[in-house]
Coordinates of C-alpha atoms in Angstrom, one line a residue:
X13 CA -106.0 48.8 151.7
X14 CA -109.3 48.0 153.9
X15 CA -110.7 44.7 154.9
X16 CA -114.1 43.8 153.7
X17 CA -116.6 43.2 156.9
X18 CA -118.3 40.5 155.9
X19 CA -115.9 38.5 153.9
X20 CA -112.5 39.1 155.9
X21 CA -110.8 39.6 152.4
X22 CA -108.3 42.4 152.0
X23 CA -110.6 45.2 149.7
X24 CA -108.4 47.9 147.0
X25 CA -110.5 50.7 146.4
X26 CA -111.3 51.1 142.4
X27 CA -109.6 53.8 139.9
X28 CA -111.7 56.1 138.6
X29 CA -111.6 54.3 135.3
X30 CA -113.4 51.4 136.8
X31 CA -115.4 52.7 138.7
X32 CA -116.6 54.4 135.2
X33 CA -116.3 51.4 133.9
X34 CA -118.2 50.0 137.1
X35 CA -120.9 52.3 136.9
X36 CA -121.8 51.8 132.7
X37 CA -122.0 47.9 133.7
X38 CA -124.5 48.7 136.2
X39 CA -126.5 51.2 133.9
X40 CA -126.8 48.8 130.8
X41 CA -127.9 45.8 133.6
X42 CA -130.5 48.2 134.2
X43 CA -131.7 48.8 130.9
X44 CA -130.8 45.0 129.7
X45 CA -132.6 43.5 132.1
X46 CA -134.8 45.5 135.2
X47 CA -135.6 42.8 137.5
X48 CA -132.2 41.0 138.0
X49 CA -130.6 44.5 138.7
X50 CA -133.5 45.1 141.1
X51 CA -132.8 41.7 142.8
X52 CA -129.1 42.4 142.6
X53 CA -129.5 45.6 144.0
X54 CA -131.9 44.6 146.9
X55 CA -131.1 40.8 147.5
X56 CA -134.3 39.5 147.3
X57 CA -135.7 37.4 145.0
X58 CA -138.4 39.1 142.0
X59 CA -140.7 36.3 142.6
X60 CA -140.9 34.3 146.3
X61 CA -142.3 31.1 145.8
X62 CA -146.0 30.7 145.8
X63 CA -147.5 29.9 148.9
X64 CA -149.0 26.3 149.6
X65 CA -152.9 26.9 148.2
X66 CA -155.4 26.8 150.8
X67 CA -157.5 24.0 148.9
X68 CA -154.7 21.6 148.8
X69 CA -153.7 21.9 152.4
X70 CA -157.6 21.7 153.3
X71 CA -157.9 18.4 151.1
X72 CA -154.8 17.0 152.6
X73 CA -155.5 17.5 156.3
X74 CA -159.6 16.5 155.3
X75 CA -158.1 13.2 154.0
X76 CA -155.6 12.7 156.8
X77 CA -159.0 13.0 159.0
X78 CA -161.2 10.6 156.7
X79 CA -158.7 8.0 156.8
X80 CA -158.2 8.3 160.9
X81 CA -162.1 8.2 160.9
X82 CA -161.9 4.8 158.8
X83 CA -159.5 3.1 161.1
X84 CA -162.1 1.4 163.1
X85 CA -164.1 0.0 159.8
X86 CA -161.8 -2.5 158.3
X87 CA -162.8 -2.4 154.5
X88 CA -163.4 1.2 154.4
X89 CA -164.8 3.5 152.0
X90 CA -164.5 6.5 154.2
X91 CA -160.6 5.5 154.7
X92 CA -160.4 5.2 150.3
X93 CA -161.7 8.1 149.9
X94 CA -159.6 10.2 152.7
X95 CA -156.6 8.9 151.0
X96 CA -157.7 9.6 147.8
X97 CA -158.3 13.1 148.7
X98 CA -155.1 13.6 150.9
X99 CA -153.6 12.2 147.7
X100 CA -155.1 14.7 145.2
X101 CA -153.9 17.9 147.5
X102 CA -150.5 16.8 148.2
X103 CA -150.0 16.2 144.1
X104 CA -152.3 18.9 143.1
X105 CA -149.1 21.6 145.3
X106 CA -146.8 19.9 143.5
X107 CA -148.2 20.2 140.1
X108 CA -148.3 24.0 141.2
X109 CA -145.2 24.1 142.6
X110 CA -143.4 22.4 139.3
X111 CA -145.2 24.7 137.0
X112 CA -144.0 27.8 139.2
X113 CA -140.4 26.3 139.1
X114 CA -140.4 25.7 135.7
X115 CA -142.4 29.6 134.3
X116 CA -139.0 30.9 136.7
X117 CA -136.0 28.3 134.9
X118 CA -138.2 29.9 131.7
X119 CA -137.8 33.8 132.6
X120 CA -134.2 33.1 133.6
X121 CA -133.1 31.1 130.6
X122 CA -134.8 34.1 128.4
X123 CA -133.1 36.8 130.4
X124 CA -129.9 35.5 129.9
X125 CA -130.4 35.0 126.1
X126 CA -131.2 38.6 126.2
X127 CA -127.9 39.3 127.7
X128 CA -125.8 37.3 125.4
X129 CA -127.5 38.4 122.4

């Protein structure tokens, strides 16, 4: 018997019947479904999550600056409209960000369907 590096735990080396066994598992994963047996395989996820946009960070930071700018003016436009546009990117990334979640719980939920069925 061996120990596993990374997990400590005491590792039995497989028959040859599983590791046939093993190895159809593996094959049909492959065929079933490509990209989990690719992320399996390498570790890393099919698709990162997307970046923040550059046009919501822009109108973010731009709002951040309008409303600074408005300080000094009590009743200020220039501080209602920063906020408003700070508003809009910060929502807008999320809106993205939701949809991108949501298109992944989607491919998953389908992919496993596929499995079971």
């Amino acid at each position: 018997m061996a120990t596993g590096l990374r997990t400590g735990r005491i590792v039995m080396p497989l028959s040859d019947q599983e590791r046939k066994v093993l190895q159809e598992l593996e094959r049909e994963l492959f065929i079933q479904d490509p990209a989990l047996a690719k992320q399996l395989e390498t570790g890393i996820p099919s698709e990162p999550a997307p970046a923040p946009k550059a046009l919501n960070v822009i109108a973010a930071a731009l709002g951040l600056a309008l409303i600074l700018l408005g300080i000094p003016i009590h009743p200020s436009p220039l501080g209602l409209l920063g906020f408003t546009l700070m508003v809009t990117g910060i929502v807008s990334q999320w809106m993205e960000h939701r949809r991108w979640a949501e298109r992944r719980r989607t491919e998953q939920r389908r992919a496993r369907s596929r499995r079971h069925a």
